[in-house]
Amino acid sequence: MVKQLLELTPTTKLMYSSDDHLIPELYYLGAKWGRQILAEVLEAAIRDGDLSVSEVDEIANAVLRENAISLYGNKANTDAHR
């Protein structure tokens, strides 16, 4: 499903999220697995020649961080997380 989302949706419109909010361990696992799945899909895109490494870096940063900041704003200093 992640591969199809990346193929069909502008990467500026994609954001990682999980439903886990009550149990800290599930929040951790959801974040870990979400990053892992995104990494697998993006690594395959590099291997297949569909994307360059710099494009993958931009996409991952957008999906995992920048799109949320763009949508919701950021009350904290954004440079502290880079």
PDB file as gemmi writes it, atoms N, CA and C in Angstrom:
CRYST1    1.000    1.000    1.000  90.00  90.00  90.00 P 1                      
ATOM      1  N   MET A   1       0.807  -1.183   0.000  1.00  0.00           N  
ATOM      2  CA  MET A   1       0.000   0.000   0.000  1.00  0.00           C  
ATOM      3  C   MET A   1       0.861   1.263   0.000  1.00  0.00           C  
ATOM      4  N   VAL A   2       1.976   1.259   0.705  1.00  0.00           N  
ATOM      5  CA  VAL A   2       2.851   2.430   0.750  1.00  0.00           C  
ATOM      6  C   VAL A   2       3.404   2.716  -0.640  1.00  0.00           C  
ATOM      7  N   LYS A   3       3.773   1.675  -1.350  1.00  0.00           N  
ATOM      8  CA  LYS A   3       4.290   1.856  -2.713  1.00  0.00           C  
ATOM      9  C   LYS A   3       3.245   2.533  -3.598  1.00  0.00           C  
ATOM     10  N   GLN A   4       2.005   2.087  -3.513  1.00  0.00           N  
ATOM     11  CA  GLN A   4       0.940   2.674  -4.322  1.00  0.00           C  
ATOM     12  C   GLN A   4       0.693   4.133  -3.938  1.00  0.00           C  
ATOM     13  N   LEU A   5       0.737   4.427  -2.643  1.00  0.00           N  
ATOM     14  CA  LEU A   5       0.567   5.813  -2.210  1.00  0.00           C  
ATOM     15  C   LEU A   5       1.653   6.715  -2.795  1.00  0.00           C  
ATOM     16  N   LEU A   6       2.887   6.230  -2.777  1.00  0.00           N  
ATOM     17  CA  LEU A   6       3.995   7.021  -3.318  1.00  0.00           C  
ATOM     18  C   LEU A   6       3.883   7.189  -4.829  1.00  0.00           C  
ATOM     19  N   GLU A   7       3.295   6.211  -5.504  1.00  0.00           N  
ATOM     20  CA  GLU A   7       3.136   6.296  -6.953  1.00  0.00           C  
ATOM     21  C   GLU A   7       1.994   7.227  -7.353  1.00  0.00           C  
ATOM     22  N   LEU A   8       0.959   7.300  -6.534  1.00  0.00           N  
ATOM     23  CA  LEU A   8      -0.258   8.009  -6.918  1.00  0.00           C  
ATOM     24  C   LEU A   8      -0.432   9.394  -6.306  1.00  0.00           C  
ATOM     25  N   THR A   9       0.256   9.651  -5.215  1.00  0.00           N  
ATOM     26  CA  THR A   9       0.024  10.884  -4.457  1.00  0.00           C  
ATOM     27  C   THR A   9       1.283  11.745  -4.459  1.00  0.00           C  
ATOM     28  N   PRO A  10       1.121  13.055  -4.634  1.00  0.00           N  
ATOM     29  CA  PRO A  10       2.307  13.922  -4.498  1.00  0.00           C  
ATOM     30  C   PRO A  10       2.911  13.754  -3.098  1.00  0.00           C  
ATOM     31  N   THR A  11       4.213  13.654  -3.029  1.00  0.00           N  
ATOM     32  CA  THR A  11       4.853  13.414  -1.730  1.00  0.00           C  
ATOM     33  C   THR A  11       4.680  14.582  -0.771  1.00  0.00           C  
ATOM     34  N   THR A  12       4.285  15.722  -1.278  1.00  0.00           N  
ATOM     35  CA  THR A  12       4.001  16.854  -0.398  1.00  0.00           C  
ATOM     36  C   THR A  12       2.663  16.686   0.312  1.00  0.00           C  
ATOM     37  N   LYS A  13       1.894  15.670  -0.072  1.00  0.00           N  
ATOM     38  CA  LYS A  13       0.572  15.428   0.524  1.00  0.00           C  
ATOM     39  C   LYS A  13       0.547  14.185   1.402  1.00  0.00           C  
ATOM     40  N   LEU A  14       1.682  13.524   1.584  1.00  0.00           N  
ATOM     41  CA  LEU A  14       1.752  12.304   2.394  1.00  0.00           C  
ATOM     42  C   LEU A  14       2.399  12.594   3.740  1.00  0.00           C  
ATOM     43  N   MET A  15       1.886  11.913   4.763  1.00  0.00           N  
ATOM     44  CA  MET A  15       2.403  12.096   6.105  1.00  0.00           C  
ATOM     45  C   MET A  15       2.303  10.773   6.860  1.00  0.00           C  
ATOM     46  N   TYR A  16       3.308  10.459   7.641  1.00  0.00           N  
ATOM     47  CA  TYR A  16       3.222   9.264   8.488  1.00  0.00           C  
ATOM     48  C   TYR A  16       2.377   9.581   9.707  1.00  0.00           C  
ATOM     49  N   SER A  17       1.587   8.604  10.103  1.00  0.00           N  
ATOM     50  CA  SER A  17       0.799   8.721  11.319  1.00  0.00           C  
ATOM     51  C   SER A  17       0.450   7.320  11.790  1.00  0.00           C  
ATOM     52  N   SER A  18       0.157   7.198  13.068  1.00  0.00           N  
ATOM     53  CA  SER A  18      -0.334   5.922  13.587  1.00  0.00           C  
ATOM     54  C   SER A  18      -1.485   6.203  14.538  1.00  0.00           C  
ATOM     55  N   ASP A  19      -2.260   5.187  14.828  1.00  0.00           N  
ATOM     56  CA  ASP A  19      -3.379   5.330  15.746  1.00  0.00           C  
ATOM     57  C   ASP A  19      -2.979   5.075  17.193  1.00  0.00           C  
ATOM     58  N   ASP A  20      -1.765   4.657  17.404  1.00  0.00           N  
ATOM     59  CA  ASP A  20      -1.336   4.278  18.744  1.00  0.00           C  
ATOM     60  C   ASP A  20      -1.159   5.514  19.608  1.00  0.00           C  
ATOM     61  N   HIS A  21      -1.929   5.576  20.695  1.00  0.00           N  
ATOM     62  CA  HIS A  21      -1.809   6.721  21.576  1.00  0.00           C  
ATOM     63  C   HIS A  21      -1.996   6.378  23.052  1.00  0.00           C  
ATOM     64  N   LEU A  22      -2.463   5.215  23.346  1.00  0.00           N  
ATOM     65  CA  LEU A  22      -2.712   4.877  24.753  1.00  0.00           C  
ATOM     66  C   LEU A  22      -1.577   4.084  25.386  1.00  0.00           C  
ATOM     67  N   ILE A  23      -0.942   3.237  24.613  1.00  0.00           N  
ATOM     68  CA  ILE A  23       0.100   2.367  25.148  1.00  0.00           C  
ATOM     69  C   ILE A  23       1.437   2.779  24.533  1.00  0.00           C  
ATOM     70  N   PRO A  24       2.366   3.274  25.325  1.00  0.00           N  
ATOM     71  CA  PRO A  24       3.639   3.772  24.792  1.00  0.00           C  
ATOM     72  C   PRO A  24       4.382   2.764  23.926  1.00  0.00           C  
ATOM     73  N   GLU A  25       4.336   1.506  24.296  1.00  0.00           N  
ATOM     74  CA  GLU A  25       5.050   0.489  23.524  1.00  0.00           C  
ATOM     75  C   GLU A  25       4.486   0.375  22.106  1.00  0.00           C  
ATOM     76  N   LEU A  26       3.175   0.507  21.969  1.00  0.00           N  
ATOM     77  CA  LEU A  26       2.566   0.438  20.639  1.00  0.00           C  
ATOM     78  C   LEU A  26       2.904   1.675  19.811  1.00  0.00           C  
ATOM     79  N   TYR A  27       2.992   2.809  20.467  1.00  0.00           N  
ATOM     80  CA  TYR A  27       3.402   4.028  19.769  1.00  0.00           C  
ATOM     81  C   TYR A  27       4.812   3.847  19.212  1.00  0.00           C  
ATOM     82  N   TYR A  28       5.706   3.313  20.033  1.00  0.00           N  
ATOM     83  CA  TYR A  28       7.081   3.058  19.610  1.00  0.00           C  
ATOM     84  C   TYR A  28       7.120   2.076  18.442  1.00  0.00           C  
ATOM     85  N   LEU A  29       6.412   0.957  18.574  1.00  0.00           N  
ATOM     86  CA  LEU A  29       6.419  -0.050  17.511  1.00  0.00           C  
ATOM     87  C   LEU A  29       5.801   0.479  16.219  1.00  0.00           C  
ATOM     88  N   GLY A  30       4.722   1.239  16.334  1.00  0.00           N  
ATOM     89  CA  GLY A  30       4.103   1.814  15.148  1.00  0.00           C  
ATOM     90  C   GLY A  30       5.054   2.740  14.410  1.00  0.00           C  
ATOM     91  N   ALA A  31       5.761   3.575  15.144  1.00  0.00           N  
ATOM     92  CA  ALA A  31       6.734   4.488  14.539  1.00  0.00           C  
ATOM     93  C   ALA A  31       7.889   3.709  13.915  1.00  0.00           C  
ATOM     94  N   LYS A  32       8.373   2.701  14.623  1.00  0.00           N  
ATOM     95  CA  LYS A  32       9.489   1.888  14.115  1.00  0.00           C  
ATOM     96  C   LYS A  32       9.086   1.164  12.839  1.00  0.00           C  
ATOM     97  N   TRP A  33       7.931   0.518  12.862  1.00  0.00           N  
ATOM     98  CA  TRP A  33       7.483  -0.232  11.687  1.00  0.00           C  
ATOM     99  C   TRP A  33       7.131   0.692  10.527  1.00  0.00           C  
ATOM    100  N   GLY A  34       6.561   1.841  10.813  1.00  0.00           N  
ATOM    101  CA  GLY A  34       6.255   2.798   9.754  1.00  0.00           C  
ATOM    102  C   GLY A  34       7.508   3.264   9.038  1.00  0.00           C  
ATOM    103  N   ARG A  35       8.551   3.605   9.793  1.00  0.00           N  
ATOM    104  CA  ARG A  35       9.823   4.009   9.182  1.00  0.00           C  
ATOM    105  C   ARG A  35      10.444   2.856   8.410  1.00  0.00           C  
ATOM    106  N   GLN A  36      10.352   1.643   8.959  1.00  0.00           N  
ATOM    107  CA  GLN A  36      10.934   0.476   8.308  1.00  0.00           C  
ATOM    108  C   GLN A  36      10.260   0.196   6.964  1.00  0.00           C  
ATOM    109  N   ILE A  37       8.946   0.244   6.929  1.00  0.00           N  
ATOM    110  CA  ILE A  37       8.216  -0.016   5.686  1.00  0.00           C  
ATOM    111  C   ILE A  37       8.522   1.063   4.655  1.00  0.00           C  
ATOM    112  N   LEU A  38       8.525   2.323   5.080  1.00  0.00           N  
ATOM    113  CA  LEU A  38       8.851   3.402   4.151  1.00  0.00           C  
ATOM    114  C   LEU A  38      10.262   3.220   3.601  1.00  0.00           C  
ATOM    115  N   ALA A  39      11.203   2.863   4.459  1.00  0.00           N  
ATOM    116  CA  ALA A  39      12.582   2.643   4.018  1.00  0.00           C  
ATOM    117  C   ALA A  39      12.666   1.508   3.004  1.00  0.00           C  
ATOM    118  N   GLU A  40      11.961   0.423   3.237  1.00  0.00           N  
ATOM    119  CA  GLU A  40      11.984  -0.710   2.298  1.00  0.00           C  
ATOM    120  C   GLU A  40      11.460  -0.301   0.929  1.00  0.00           C  
ATOM    121  N   VAL A  41      10.367   0.435   0.900  1.00  0.00           N  
ATOM    122  CA  VAL A  41       9.777   0.864  -0.365  1.00  0.00           C  
ATOM    123  C   VAL A  41      10.705   1.834  -1.093  1.00  0.00           C  
ATOM    124  N   LEU A  42      11.275   2.777  -0.355  1.00  0.00           N  
ATOM    125  CA  LEU A  42      12.163   3.754  -0.987  1.00  0.00           C  
ATOM    126  C   LEU A  42      13.478   3.113  -1.442  1.00  0.00           C  
ATOM    127  N   GLU A  43      14.001   2.155  -0.687  1.00  0.00           N  
ATOM    128  CA  GLU A  43      15.208   1.442  -1.118  1.00  0.00           C  
ATOM    129  C   GLU A  43      14.945   0.659  -2.404  1.00  0.00           C  
ATOM    130  N   ALA A  44      13.773   0.063  -2.525  1.00  0.00           N  
ATOM    131  CA  ALA A  44      13.407  -0.656  -3.747  1.00  0.00           C  
ATOM    132  C   ALA A  44      13.327   0.314  -4.928  1.00  0.00           C  
ATOM    133  N   ALA A  45      12.824   1.514  -4.693  1.00  0.00           N  
ATOM    134  CA  ALA A  45      12.739   2.517  -5.755  1.00  0.00           C  
ATOM    135  C   ALA A  45      14.130   2.921  -6.236  1.00  0.00           C  
ATOM    136  N   ILE A  46      15.091   2.979  -5.320  1.00  0.00           N  
ATOM    137  CA  ILE A  46      16.477   3.277  -5.710  1.00  0.00           C  
ATOM    138  C   ILE A  46      17.036   2.123  -6.536  1.00  0.00           C  
ATOM    139  N   ARG A  47      16.856   0.895  -6.044  1.00  0.00           N  
ATOM    140  CA  ARG A  47      17.357  -0.286  -6.767  1.00  0.00           C  
ATOM    141  C   ARG A  47      16.764  -0.392  -8.165  1.00  0.00           C  
ATOM    142  N   ASP A  48      15.486  -0.060  -8.300  1.00  0.00           N  
ATOM    143  CA  ASP A  48      14.809  -0.155  -9.588  1.00  0.00           C  
ATOM    144  C   ASP A  48      15.137   1.020 -10.506  1.00  0.00           C  
ATOM    145  N   GLY A  49      15.848   1.999  -9.981  1.00  0.00           N  
ATOM    146  CA  GLY A  49      16.206   3.168 -10.776  1.00  0.00           C  
ATOM    147  C   GLY A  49      15.082   4.185 -10.914  1.00  0.00           C  
ATOM    148  N   ASP A  50      14.054   4.044 -10.098  1.00  0.00           N  
ATOM    149  CA  ASP A  50      12.922   4.966 -10.167  1.00  0.00           C  
ATOM    150  C   ASP A  50      13.216   6.301  -9.481  1.00  0.00           C  
ATOM    151  N   LEU A  51      14.038   6.264  -8.432  1.00  0.00           N  
ATOM    152  CA  LEU A  51      14.384   7.460  -7.674  1.00  0.00           C  
ATOM    153  C   LEU A  51      15.874   7.479  -7.373  1.00  0.00           C  
ATOM    154  N   SER A  52      16.411   8.675  -7.219  1.00  0.00           N  
ATOM    155  CA  SER A  52      17.807   8.812  -6.804  1.00  0.00           C  
ATOM    156  C   SER A  52      17.868   8.847  -5.274  1.00  0.00           C  
ATOM    157  N   VAL A  53      19.064   8.721  -4.743  1.00  0.00           N  
ATOM    158  CA  VAL A  53      19.251   8.765  -3.293  1.00  0.00           C  
ATOM    159  C   VAL A  53      18.800  10.113  -2.735  1.00  0.00           C  
ATOM    160  N   SER A  54      19.135  11.194  -3.426  1.00  0.00           N  
ATOM    161  CA  SER A  54      18.726  12.516  -2.932  1.00  0.00           C  
ATOM    162  C   SER A  54      17.209  12.679  -2.979  1.00  0.00           C  
ATOM    163  N   GLU A  55      16.547  12.123  -3.989  1.00  0.00           N  
ATOM    164  CA  GLU A  55      15.087  12.178  -4.039  1.00  0.00           C  
ATOM    165  C   GLU A  55      14.467  11.388  -2.888  1.00  0.00           C  
ATOM    166  N   VAL A  56      15.037  10.237  -2.596  1.00  0.00           N  
ATOM    167  CA  VAL A  56      14.543   9.410  -1.493  1.00  0.00           C  
ATOM    168  C   VAL A  56      14.721  10.136  -0.157  1.00  0.00           C  
ATOM    169  N   ASP A  57      15.859  10.784   0.026  1.00  0.00           N  
ATOM    170  CA  ASP A  57      16.083  11.551   1.257  1.00  0.00           C  
ATOM    171  C   ASP A  57      15.030  12.643   1.412  1.00  0.00           C  
ATOM    172  N   GLU A  58      14.749  13.356   0.330  1.00  0.00           N  
ATOM    173  CA  GLU A  58      13.740  14.415   0.373  1.00  0.00           C  
ATOM    174  C   GLU A  58      12.358  13.852   0.684  1.00  0.00           C  
ATOM    175  N   ILE A  59      12.003  12.738   0.053  1.00  0.00           N  
ATOM    176  CA  ILE A  59      10.693  12.126   0.262  1.00  0.00           C  
ATOM    177  C   ILE A  59      10.548  11.655   1.707  1.00  0.00           C  
ATOM    178  N   ALA A  60      11.551  10.948   2.204  1.00  0.00           N  
ATOM    179  CA  ALA A  60      11.483  10.442   3.576  1.00  0.00           C  
ATOM    180  C   ALA A  60      11.350  11.592   4.565  1.00  0.00           C  
ATOM    181  N   ASN A  61      12.139  12.639   4.380  1.00  0.00           N  
ATOM    182  CA  ASN A  61      12.077  13.792   5.278  1.00  0.00           C  
ATOM    183  C   ASN A  61      10.701  14.456   5.202  1.00  0.00           C  
ATOM    184  N   ALA A  62      10.145  14.544   4.004  1.00  0.00           N  
ATOM    185  CA  ALA A  62       8.824  15.156   3.840  1.00  0.00           C  
ATOM    186  C   ALA A  62       7.743  14.328   4.519  1.00  0.00           C  
ATOM    187  N   VAL A  63       7.724  13.036   4.259  1.00  0.00           N  
ATOM    188  CA  VAL A  63       6.673  12.158   4.779  1.00  0.00           C  
ATOM    189  C   VAL A  63       6.767  12.029   6.301  1.00  0.00           C  
ATOM    190  N   LEU A  64       7.966  11.947   6.826  1.00  0.00           N  
ATOM    191  CA  LEU A  64       8.144  11.705   8.249  1.00  0.00           C  
ATOM    192  C   LEU A  64       8.178  12.982   9.097  1.00  0.00           C  
ATOM    193  N   ARG A  65       8.370  14.158   8.448  1.00  0.00           N  
ATOM    194  CA  ARG A  65       8.532  15.361   9.261  1.00  0.00           C  
ATOM    195  C   ARG A  65       7.977  16.635   8.635  1.00  0.00           C  
ATOM    196  N   GLU A  66       8.508  17.008   7.490  1.00  0.00           N  
ATOM    197  CA  GLU A  66       8.249  18.327   6.932  1.00  0.00           C  
ATOM    198  C   GLU A  66       6.783  18.572   6.572  1.00  0.00           C  
ATOM    199  N   ASN A  67       6.091  17.565   6.054  1.00  0.00           N  
ATOM    200  CA  ASN A  67       4.689  17.760   5.689  1.00  0.00           C  
ATOM    201  C   ASN A  67       3.824  18.033   6.918  1.00  0.00           C  
ATOM    202  N   ALA A  68       4.129  17.385   8.026  1.00  0.00           N  
ATOM    203  CA  ALA A  68       3.389  17.641   9.265  1.00  0.00           C  
ATOM    204  C   ALA A  68       3.651  19.064   9.760  1.00  0.00           C  
ATOM    205  N   ILE A  69       4.896  19.500   9.690  1.00  0.00           N  
ATOM    206  CA  ILE A  69       5.226  20.868  10.100  1.00  0.00           C  
ATOM    207  C   ILE A  69       4.509  21.865   9.199  1.00  0.00           C  
ATOM    208  N   SER A  70       4.488  21.583   7.918  1.00  0.00           N  
ATOM    209  CA  SER A  70       3.812  22.466   6.974  1.00  0.00           C  
ATOM    210  C   SER A  70       2.312  22.546   7.253  1.00  0.00           C  
ATOM    211  N   LEU A  71       1.714  21.419   7.564  1.00  0.00           N  
ATOM    212  CA  LEU A  71       0.272  21.377   7.808  1.00  0.00           C  
ATOM    213  C   LEU A  71      -0.107  21.943   9.173  1.00  0.00           C  
ATOM    214  N   TYR A  72       0.578  21.502  10.202  1.00  0.00           N  
ATOM    215  CA  TYR A  72       0.193  21.856  11.564  1.00  0.00           C  
ATOM    216  C   TYR A  72       0.990  23.016  12.153  1.00  0.00           C  
ATOM    217  N   GLY A  73       2.088  23.366  11.505  1.00  0.00           N  
ATOM    218  CA  GLY A  73       2.972  24.376  12.076  1.00  0.00           C  
ATOM    219  C   GLY A  73       3.866  23.725  13.113  1.00  0.00           C  
ATOM    220  N   ASN A  74       4.787  24.480  13.620  1.00  0.00           N  
ATOM    221  CA  ASN A  74       5.697  23.934  14.611  1.00  0.00           C  
ATOM    222  C   ASN A  74       5.947  24.981  15.677  1.00  0.00           C  
ATOM    223  N   LYS A  75       5.518  24.684  16.862  1.00  0.00           N  
ATOM    224  CA  LYS A  75       5.699  25.612  17.964  1.00  0.00           C  
ATOM    225  C   LYS A  75       7.111  25.554  18.543  1.00  0.00           C  
ATOM    226  N   ALA A  76       7.809  24.447  18.283  1.00  0.00           N  
ATOM    227  CA  ALA A  76       9.179  24.293  18.772  1.00  0.00           C  
ATOM    228  C   ALA A  76      10.140  24.739  17.676  1.00  0.00           C  
ATOM    229  N   ASN A  77      11.365  24.887  18.032  1.00  0.00           N  
ATOM    230  CA  ASN A  77      12.405  25.262  17.070  1.00  0.00           C  
ATOM    231  C   ASN A  77      12.665  24.094  16.133  1.00  0.00           C  
ATOM    232  N   THR A  78      12.412  24.246  14.840  1.00  0.00           N  
ATOM    233  CA  THR A  78      12.573  23.156  13.876  1.00  0.00           C  
ATOM    234  C   THR A  78      14.034  22.788  13.674  1.00  0.00           C  
ATOM    235  N   ASP A  79      14.947  23.733  13.868  1.00  0.00           N  
ATOM    236  CA  ASP A  79      16.361  23.433  13.674  1.00  0.00           C  
ATOM    237  C   ASP A  79      16.908  22.499  14.749  1.00  0.00           C  
ATOM    238  N   ALA A  80      16.277  22.434  15.880  1.00  0.00           N  
ATOM    239  CA  ALA A  80      16.747  21.577  16.974  1.00  0.00           C  
ATOM    240  C   ALA A  80      16.610  20.103  16.628  1.00  0.00           C  
ATOM    241  N   HIS A  81      15.735  19.752  15.685  1.00  0.00           N  
ATOM    242  CA  HIS A  81      15.485  18.348  15.345  1.00  0.00           C  
ATOM    243  C   HIS A  81      16.254  17.895  14.125  1.00  0.00           C  
ATOM    244  N   ARG A  82      17.028  18.743  13.520  1.00  0.00           N  
ATOM    245  CA  ARG A  82      17.751  18.366  12.295  1.00  0.00           C  
ATOM    246  C   ARG A  82      19.107  17.836  12.587  1.00  0.00           C  
TER     247      ARG A  82                                                      
END                                                                             
